[in-house]
Short mmCIF file of C-alpha atoms in Angstrom, two decimals:
data_model
loop_
_atom_site.label_atom_id
_atom_site.label_comp_id
_atom_site.label_asym_id
_atom_site.label_seq_id
_atom_site.Cartn_x
_atom_site.Cartn_y
_atom_site.Cartn_z
CA PRO I 1 18.85 -3.54 -22.08
CA GLU I 2 19.11 -5.45 -25.39
CA LYS I 3 18.09 -8.72 -23.73
CA ALA I 4 16.43 -9.72 -20.47
CA LEU I 5 18.29 -9.09 -17.23
CA VAL I 6 18.38 -12.49 -15.53
CA ALA I 7 18.82 -13.25 -11.83
CA THR I 8 20.20 -16.77 -11.36
CA LYS I 9 21.11 -16.44 -7.68
CA ASP I 10 19.56 -14.71 -4.67
CA THR I 11 19.48 -11.00 -5.52
CA THR I 12 18.04 -7.75 -4.19
CA ILE I 13 17.67 -4.93 -6.70
CA ASP I 14 17.36 -1.47 -5.12
CA MET I 15 16.24 0.71 -8.00
CA ASN I 16 16.84 3.95 -6.07
CA GLY I 17 14.19 5.68 -8.15
CA LYS I 18 15.85 4.83 -11.48
CA THR I 19 14.29 3.43 -14.66
CA ILE I 20 15.04 0.30 -16.66
CA ALA I 21 13.61 0.40 -20.18
CA ASN I 22 14.37 -1.02 -23.62
CA THR I 23 14.44 0.67 -27.02
CA ASN I 24 15.28 -2.52 -28.94
CA ASP I 25 13.16 -5.66 -28.77
CA VAL I 26 13.92 -8.02 -25.90
CA TRP I 27 11.27 -10.63 -26.71
CA ASP I 28 12.90 -14.01 -27.53
CA VAL I 29 16.26 -12.49 -28.44
CA VAL I 30 17.58 -15.54 -26.58
CA PRO I 31 15.46 -18.49 -25.40
CA ASN I 32 13.08 -17.61 -22.55
CA SER I 33 13.82 -13.89 -22.94
CA TRP I 34 10.38 -12.43 -22.30
CA SER I 35 10.85 -9.50 -19.91
CA LEU I 36 13.06 -6.67 -18.79
CA LEU I 37 13.86 -8.69 -15.66
CA SER I 38 13.63 -12.43 -15.10
CA ALA I 39 14.24 -14.71 -12.12
CA GLN I 40 15.44 -18.11 -13.27
CA GLY I 41 16.58 -21.09 -11.21
CA GLU I 42 15.04 -23.40 -8.63
CA ASN I 43 14.76 -21.68 -5.23
CA VAL I 44 16.34 -18.45 -6.55
CA LYS I 45 14.97 -15.43 -4.66
CA LEU I 46 14.76 -12.00 -6.31
CA THR I 47 13.59 -8.93 -4.37
CA ILE I 48 12.73 -5.66 -6.14
CA THR I 49 12.63 -2.46 -4.09
CA GLY I 50 13.65 1.21 -4.31
CA ASN I 51 10.61 2.69 -6.11
CA GLY I 52 12.05 2.40 -9.58
CA THR I 53 10.35 1.95 -12.94
CA PHE I 54 10.41 -0.99 -15.35
CA LYS I 55 9.05 0.28 -18.66
CA ALA I 56 8.90 -2.25 -21.48
CA LYS I 57 9.02 -1.16 -25.10
CA GLU I 58 5.46 -1.03 -26.42
CA ASN I 59 4.33 -4.19 -28.22
CA ASP I 60 7.44 -6.06 -27.08
CA CYS I 61 7.95 -7.70 -23.68
CA TYR I 62 6.69 -8.04 -20.12
CA ALA I 63 8.20 -6.15 -17.20
CA VAL I 64 9.04 -9.12 -14.93
CA ASP I 65 8.78 -12.90 -15.21
CA VAL I 66 9.45 -15.91 -13.00
CA GLN I 67 10.80 -19.25 -14.25
CA ASP I 68 12.24 -22.58 -13.03
CA GLY I 69 10.74 -22.42 -9.52
CA ALA I 70 12.19 -19.03 -8.53
CA THR I 71 10.48 -16.49 -6.25
CA VAL I 72 10.15 -12.79 -7.00
CA THR I 73 9.11 -10.38 -4.25
CA ILE I 74 8.09 -6.90 -5.41
CA GLU I 75 7.99 -4.33 -2.62
CA ASN I 76 7.34 -1.20 -4.70
CA GLY I 77 7.94 0.47 -8.05
CA THR I 78 6.18 0.98 -11.38
CA PHE I 79 5.82 -1.91 -13.83
CA ILE I 80 4.63 -1.25 -17.39
CA GLY I 81 4.35 -4.29 -19.61
CA ASN I 82 2.62 -5.64 -22.69
CA ILE I 83 -0.31 -8.03 -22.22
CA HIS I 84 1.30 -8.91 -18.87
CA ALA I 85 3.26 -6.78 -16.42
CA VAL I 86 4.25 -9.82 -14.32
CA TYR I 87 4.19 -13.39 -15.67
CA VAL I 88 4.89 -16.61 -13.76
CA LEU I 89 5.81 -19.67 -15.80
CA LYS I 90 6.95 -21.70 -12.78
CA GLY I 91 7.57 -20.29 -9.32
CA THR I 92 6.02 -17.57 -7.18
CA ALA I 93 5.48 -13.82 -7.48
CA GLU I 94 4.77 -12.04 -4.21
CA ILE I 95 3.29 -8.62 -4.94
CA LYS I 96 3.52 -6.44 -1.83
CA GLY I 97 3.28 -3.03 -3.49
CA GLY I 98 3.86 -1.14 -6.70
CA PHE I 99 1.90 0.23 -9.66
CA TYR I 100 1.04 -2.03 -12.62
CA SER I 101 -0.31 -1.43 -16.13
CA VAL I 102 -0.01 -2.67 -19.71
CA GLN I 103 0.39 -0.77 -22.99
CA GLN I 104 -0.28 -3.52 -25.51
CA LYS I 105 -3.69 -4.97 -24.64
CA TYR I 106 -4.99 -8.51 -24.96
CA PRO I 107 -6.51 -8.82 -28.47
CA ASP I 108 -10.00 -9.65 -27.18
CA ALA I 109 -11.34 -6.21 -26.24
CA SER I 110 -13.57 -7.69 -23.53
CA LYS I 111 -10.41 -8.95 -21.80
CA ALA I 112 -8.10 -6.09 -22.76
CA ASP I 113 -6.59 -5.56 -19.28
CA GLU I 114 -7.48 -8.91 -17.69
CA PHE I 115 -3.94 -10.35 -17.76
CA VAL I 116 -1.79 -7.67 -16.08
CA LEU I 117 -0.75 -10.46 -13.71
CA ASN I 118 -0.76 -13.96 -15.15
CA CYS I 119 0.46 -17.52 -14.60
CA TYR I 120 1.04 -20.37 -17.04
CA ASP I 121 -2.32 -22.10 -16.73
CA ALA I 122 -1.16 -25.72 -16.43
CA ASN I 123 1.40 -24.87 -13.75
CA ARG I 124 -1.07 -22.80 -11.74
CA ALA I 125 -3.44 -25.74 -11.91
CA ASN I 126 -0.81 -28.15 -10.57
CA GLY I 127 0.38 -25.67 -7.92
CA THR I 128 3.82 -24.84 -9.30
CA ALA I 129 2.97 -21.30 -10.46
CA LYS I 130 1.58 -18.84 -7.93
CA ILE I 131 0.88 -15.12 -7.59
CA ILE I 132 0.17 -13.79 -4.09
CA VAL I 133 -0.96 -10.17 -3.86
CA THR I 134 -0.96 -8.22 -0.58
CA GLY I 135 -0.53 -4.70 -1.97
CA GLY I 136 -0.17 -2.58 -5.08
CA THR I 137 -2.33 -0.60 -7.49
CA PHE I 138 -3.44 -2.00 -10.86
CA VAL I 139 -4.83 -0.04 -13.82
CA ASN I 140 -8.12 -1.53 -15.12
CA PHE I 141 -7.22 -4.89 -13.53
CA ASN I 142 -8.84 -6.26 -10.40
CA PRO I 143 -6.45 -8.89 -8.98
CA ALA I 144 -9.26 -10.30 -6.83
CA ASN I 145 -11.61 -10.84 -9.76
CA CYS I 146 -9.96 -11.16 -13.17
CA GLN I 147 -9.87 -13.65 -16.05
CA ALA I 148 -6.16 -14.51 -15.98
CA GLU I 149 -6.78 -18.15 -15.03
CA GLY I 150 -10.41 -18.21 -16.08
CA PRO I 151 -13.41 -16.22 -14.82
CA ASN I 152 -13.22 -14.89 -11.24
CA THR I 153 -9.50 -15.55 -10.79
CA ASN I 154 -8.39 -14.25 -7.37
CA PHE I 155 -4.70 -13.59 -6.69
CA VAL I 156 -5.34 -11.58 -3.49
CA ASP I 157 -4.23 -13.20 -0.25
CA LYS I 158 -6.62 -13.97 2.60
CA GLY I 159 -7.08 -11.00 4.94
CA TYR I 160 -6.78 -8.40 2.17
CA SER I 161 -9.34 -6.62 0.00
CA VAL I 162 -9.55 -4.40 -3.06
CA ILE I 163 -10.80 -0.82 -3.35
CA SER I 164 -11.29 1.02 -6.63
CA GLU I 165 -11.17 4.64 -7.75
CA LYS I 166 -11.86 6.29 -11.10
CA HIS I 167 -8.97 8.15 -12.72
CA GLY I 168 -10.32 9.69 -15.90
CA GLU I 169 -11.41 6.83 -18.15
CA ASP I 170 -9.41 4.29 -16.12
CA THR I 171 -10.20 2.47 -12.90
CA TRP I 172 -7.41 1.89 -10.42
CA TYR I 173 -7.70 -1.14 -8.14
CA THR I 174 -5.67 -1.03 -4.90
CA VAL I 175 -5.09 -3.96 -2.55
CA VAL I 176 -5.23 -3.08 1.14
CA LYS I 177 -5.02 -4.97 4.41
CA GLY I 178 -8.37 -6.01 5.89
CA THR I 179 -11.42 -3.99 4.96
CA GLY I 180 -10.82 -1.10 2.56
CA VAL I 181 -12.67 2.18 3.09
CA VAL I 182 -12.68 5.19 0.76
CA PRO I 183 -14.78 7.71 2.72
CA SER I 184 -16.83 10.38 1.01
CA THR I 185 -18.35 11.72 4.24
CA GLN I 186 -17.57 11.61 7.93
CA GLU I 187 -20.45 9.18 8.36
CA SER I 188 -19.07 6.79 5.74
CA LEU I 189 -15.68 6.90 7.46
CA ASN I 190 -17.18 6.05 10.85
CA ASN I 191 -19.42 3.34 9.42
CA GLY I 192 -16.55 1.79 7.48
CA ILE I 193 -14.53 1.37 10.68
CA GLU I 194 -17.36 0.40 13.01
CA ASN I 195 -19.07 -2.04 10.63
CA SER I 196 -15.95 -3.82 9.40
CA THR I 197 -16.04 -7.57 9.87
CA ASP I 198 -12.22 -7.56 9.86
CA LYS I 199 -10.13 -6.31 12.73
CA ASP I 200 -7.86 -4.69 10.13
CA VAL I 201 -9.23 -1.62 8.35
CA THR I 202 -7.40 0.50 5.75
CA VAL I 203 -8.80 3.97 5.07
CA VAL I 204 -7.61 5.47 1.78
CA MET I 205 -8.17 9.21 2.09
CA PRO I 206 -9.53 11.15 -0.89
CA ALA I 207 -7.19 13.87 -2.13
CA ASN I 208 -7.44 17.27 -0.41
CA SER I 209 -9.85 15.95 2.24
CA THR I 210 -10.19 16.61 5.97
CA PHE I 211 -11.76 14.15 8.39
CA THR I 212 -11.90 13.75 12.15
CA LEU I 213 -11.20 10.72 14.28
CA ASP I 214 -14.36 10.53 16.36
CA SER I 215 -13.79 9.31 19.89
CA GLY I 216 -15.13 5.83 20.58
CA ILE I 217 -15.56 4.46 17.05
CA ALA I 218 -12.94 1.75 17.74
CA HIS I 219 -13.11 1.68 21.53
CA GLU I 220 -12.75 -1.58 23.45
CA GLY I 221 -14.04 -5.12 22.99
CA ASP I 222 -15.72 -5.99 19.70
CA LYS I 223 -15.20 -2.44 18.44
CA SER I 224 -11.40 -2.68 18.67
CA ARG I 225 -9.69 -2.32 15.30
CA ASP I 226 -6.24 -1.93 13.76
CA VAL I 227 -6.80 1.07 11.50
CA THR I 228 -4.43 2.46 8.86
CA PHE I 229 -5.10 5.89 7.33
CA VAL I 230 -3.26 6.39 4.03
CA GLY I 231 -2.91 9.70 2.19
CA ASP I 232 -0.76 11.34 -0.46
CA GLY I 233 0.22 14.39 1.57
CA THR I 234 -2.86 16.52 0.78
CA GLN I 235 -5.17 15.20 3.53
CA THR I 236 -5.71 16.07 7.17
CA VAL I 237 -6.98 13.99 10.08
CA ASP I 238 -8.04 15.93 13.18
CA VAL I 239 -7.49 13.69 16.20
CA VAL I 240 -8.88 16.03 18.88
CA ALA I 241 -11.88 17.88 17.42
CA LYS I 242 -14.31 15.07 18.32
CA SER I 243 -12.64 14.00 21.55
CA VAL I 244 -14.42 13.31 24.81
CA ASN I 245 -14.80 16.48 26.90
CA ALA I 246 -13.12 18.56 24.23
CA ALA I 247 -15.25 21.53 25.30
CA GLU I 248 -13.81 21.24 28.81
CA GLY I 249 -10.30 21.12 27.42
CA SER I 250 -9.23 17.50 27.94
CA GLU I 251 -9.18 16.61 24.19
CA MET I 252 -8.68 12.91 25.02
CA ASN I 253 -9.75 10.60 22.20
CA TYR I 254 -10.67 7.15 23.57
CA GLN I 255 -9.93 4.16 21.30
CA ARG I 256 -8.70 1.58 23.83
CA GLY I 257 -7.88 -1.86 22.44
CA SER I 258 -7.12 -0.46 18.99
CA SER I 259 -4.01 0.61 17.09
CA PHE I 260 -3.73 3.38 14.51
CA THR I 261 -1.25 3.99 11.69
CA PHE I 262 -1.14 7.29 9.80
CA GLU I 263 0.83 7.55 6.53
CA ASN I 264 1.50 10.68 4.41
CA LEU I 265 -0.99 12.88 6.28
CA THR I 266 -1.28 16.09 8.23
CA ILE I 267 -2.34 15.34 11.80
CA GLN I 268 -4.14 18.15 13.60
CA ALA I 269 -3.48 17.83 17.31
CA GLY I 270 -4.67 20.08 20.12
CA SER I 271 -3.64 22.88 22.42
CA THR I 272 -4.03 21.32 25.89
CA PRO I 273 -1.65 19.07 27.87
CA TYR I 274 -4.01 16.12 27.31
CA GLY I 275 -4.93 16.14 23.62
CA GLY I 276 -4.25 12.76 22.06
CA ILE I 277 -5.45 9.25 21.25
CA VAL I 278 -5.81 6.80 24.14
CA CYS I 279 -5.13 3.45 22.42
CA ASP I 280 -2.74 0.50 22.37
CA GLU I 281 -0.29 1.73 19.74
CA LEU I 282 0.25 4.60 17.33
CA THR I 283 2.48 4.73 14.24
CA TYR I 284 3.07 7.87 12.18
CA LYS I 285 4.97 7.68 8.86
CA ASN I 286 5.84 10.73 6.76
CA CYS I 287 3.30 12.88 8.62
CA THR I 288 3.19 16.55 9.57
CA ILE I 289 1.88 16.96 13.11
CA LYS I 290 0.43 20.35 13.97
CA GLY I 291 -0.32 21.56 17.48
CA LYS I 292 0.47 19.73 20.72
CA LEU I 293 0.14 15.95 20.78
CA THR I 294 0.04 13.95 24.01
CA LEU I 295 0.88 10.24 23.99
CA TYR I 296 -0.84 7.41 25.84
CA GLY I 297 0.86 4.05 25.29
CA LYS I 298 3.30 2.93 22.59
CA ALA I 299 4.11 5.27 19.68
CA THR I 300 6.51 5.36 16.72
CA PHE I 301 7.27 8.39 14.53
CA ILE I 302 9.14 7.84 11.25
CA ASN I 303 10.23 10.78 9.05
CA CYS I 304 7.68 13.10 10.64
CA VAL I 305 7.66 16.89 10.99
CA PHE I 306 6.35 18.42 14.22
CA ASP I 307 5.06 21.91 13.51
CA ASN I 308 3.77 23.85 16.50
CA THR I 309 3.37 27.60 16.06
CA MET I 310 1.89 28.20 19.53
CA ALA I 311 4.20 30.35 21.65
CA ASN I 312 6.09 28.63 24.46
CA GLN I 313 4.42 25.25 23.85
CA TYR I 314 5.74 21.75 23.39
CA SER I 315 5.11 19.91 20.14
CA ILE I 316 4.63 16.63 21.96
CA TRP I 317 4.09 15.41 25.51
CA THR I 318 5.50 11.92 26.07
CA TRP I 319 4.62 11.56 29.74
CA GLY I 320 1.81 9.12 28.92
CA GLY I 321 3.91 7.13 26.47
CA THR I 322 5.16 3.68 27.47
CA ASP I 323 7.58 3.13 24.59
CA VAL I 324 8.22 6.00 22.18
CA THR I 325 10.53 5.95 19.14
CA PHE I 326 11.52 8.79 16.79
CA GLU I 327 13.33 8.06 13.51
CA GLY I 328 14.38 10.86 11.15
CA CYS I 329 12.02 13.48 12.61
CA THR I 330 12.15 17.29 12.50
CA PHE I 331 10.81 19.63 15.21
CA ASN I 332 9.75 23.16 14.27
CA THR I 333 8.66 25.02 17.38
#
């Protein structure tokens, strides 16, 4: 664009994987033109989805801004700005996901990446400018402890936490629900779940890793948890190797009172009619499930591939399932 794209009424933008970028300057071409995309107008609601990219010209503008009491909700996508990726003059930015970075840094080197998200100070102080973060990954910017509105600014909503990982010379900060765990060993995985003070636990799996779900680590009473395992497609979670009575062939993994969500992972199931997780609810998203999986309770499978190479065997037994849903799944057997 040659000037900011402005939403002045309720709008949903589905980027469908596309990119919006500028080659000419957008900054102040017209009054209040600060970003590639702007929400302007009292009570205007703008939603951004579709995993697209907003890439501002270097040393020019922000990616997204909010003005006049509007609300922007970002579900996903990549946002590359200058000084700020998202700026709120007046209104609310709800950051639920996405990837955020800046090219042009803040001139003070000690605060170079401290303003990736930022509000107009006076309006944040009087409550008319807000940023609420419940997801997303931020390059060299910790949204729970930054300097955007002074030392120790925290934009992260209650019930969420931040984990960090090194990527070359950069540090990526990711906001997750509940307690965040990045396990380096099986012991650190178990301890992260068992010792969490939150019922919600998000396990971010290291690339190319394999872990087991040990029976009993989230089983009943005070140990009950709602656990989400998140991968990038290169990780495996074995749900039967450390089951109760696995040696006798039952392969039943007891986690009663808990729920488990698996995203972008390979799930290693078993070979017996009983191998599975005994828990309140299971959700699998974009997973490959190998072997035979038996259900106990409620389960949902979204865009999963069932891959069972055992001769004359089912991929899944639903006889223990109380409410089972399949959406967009493939069965190779």
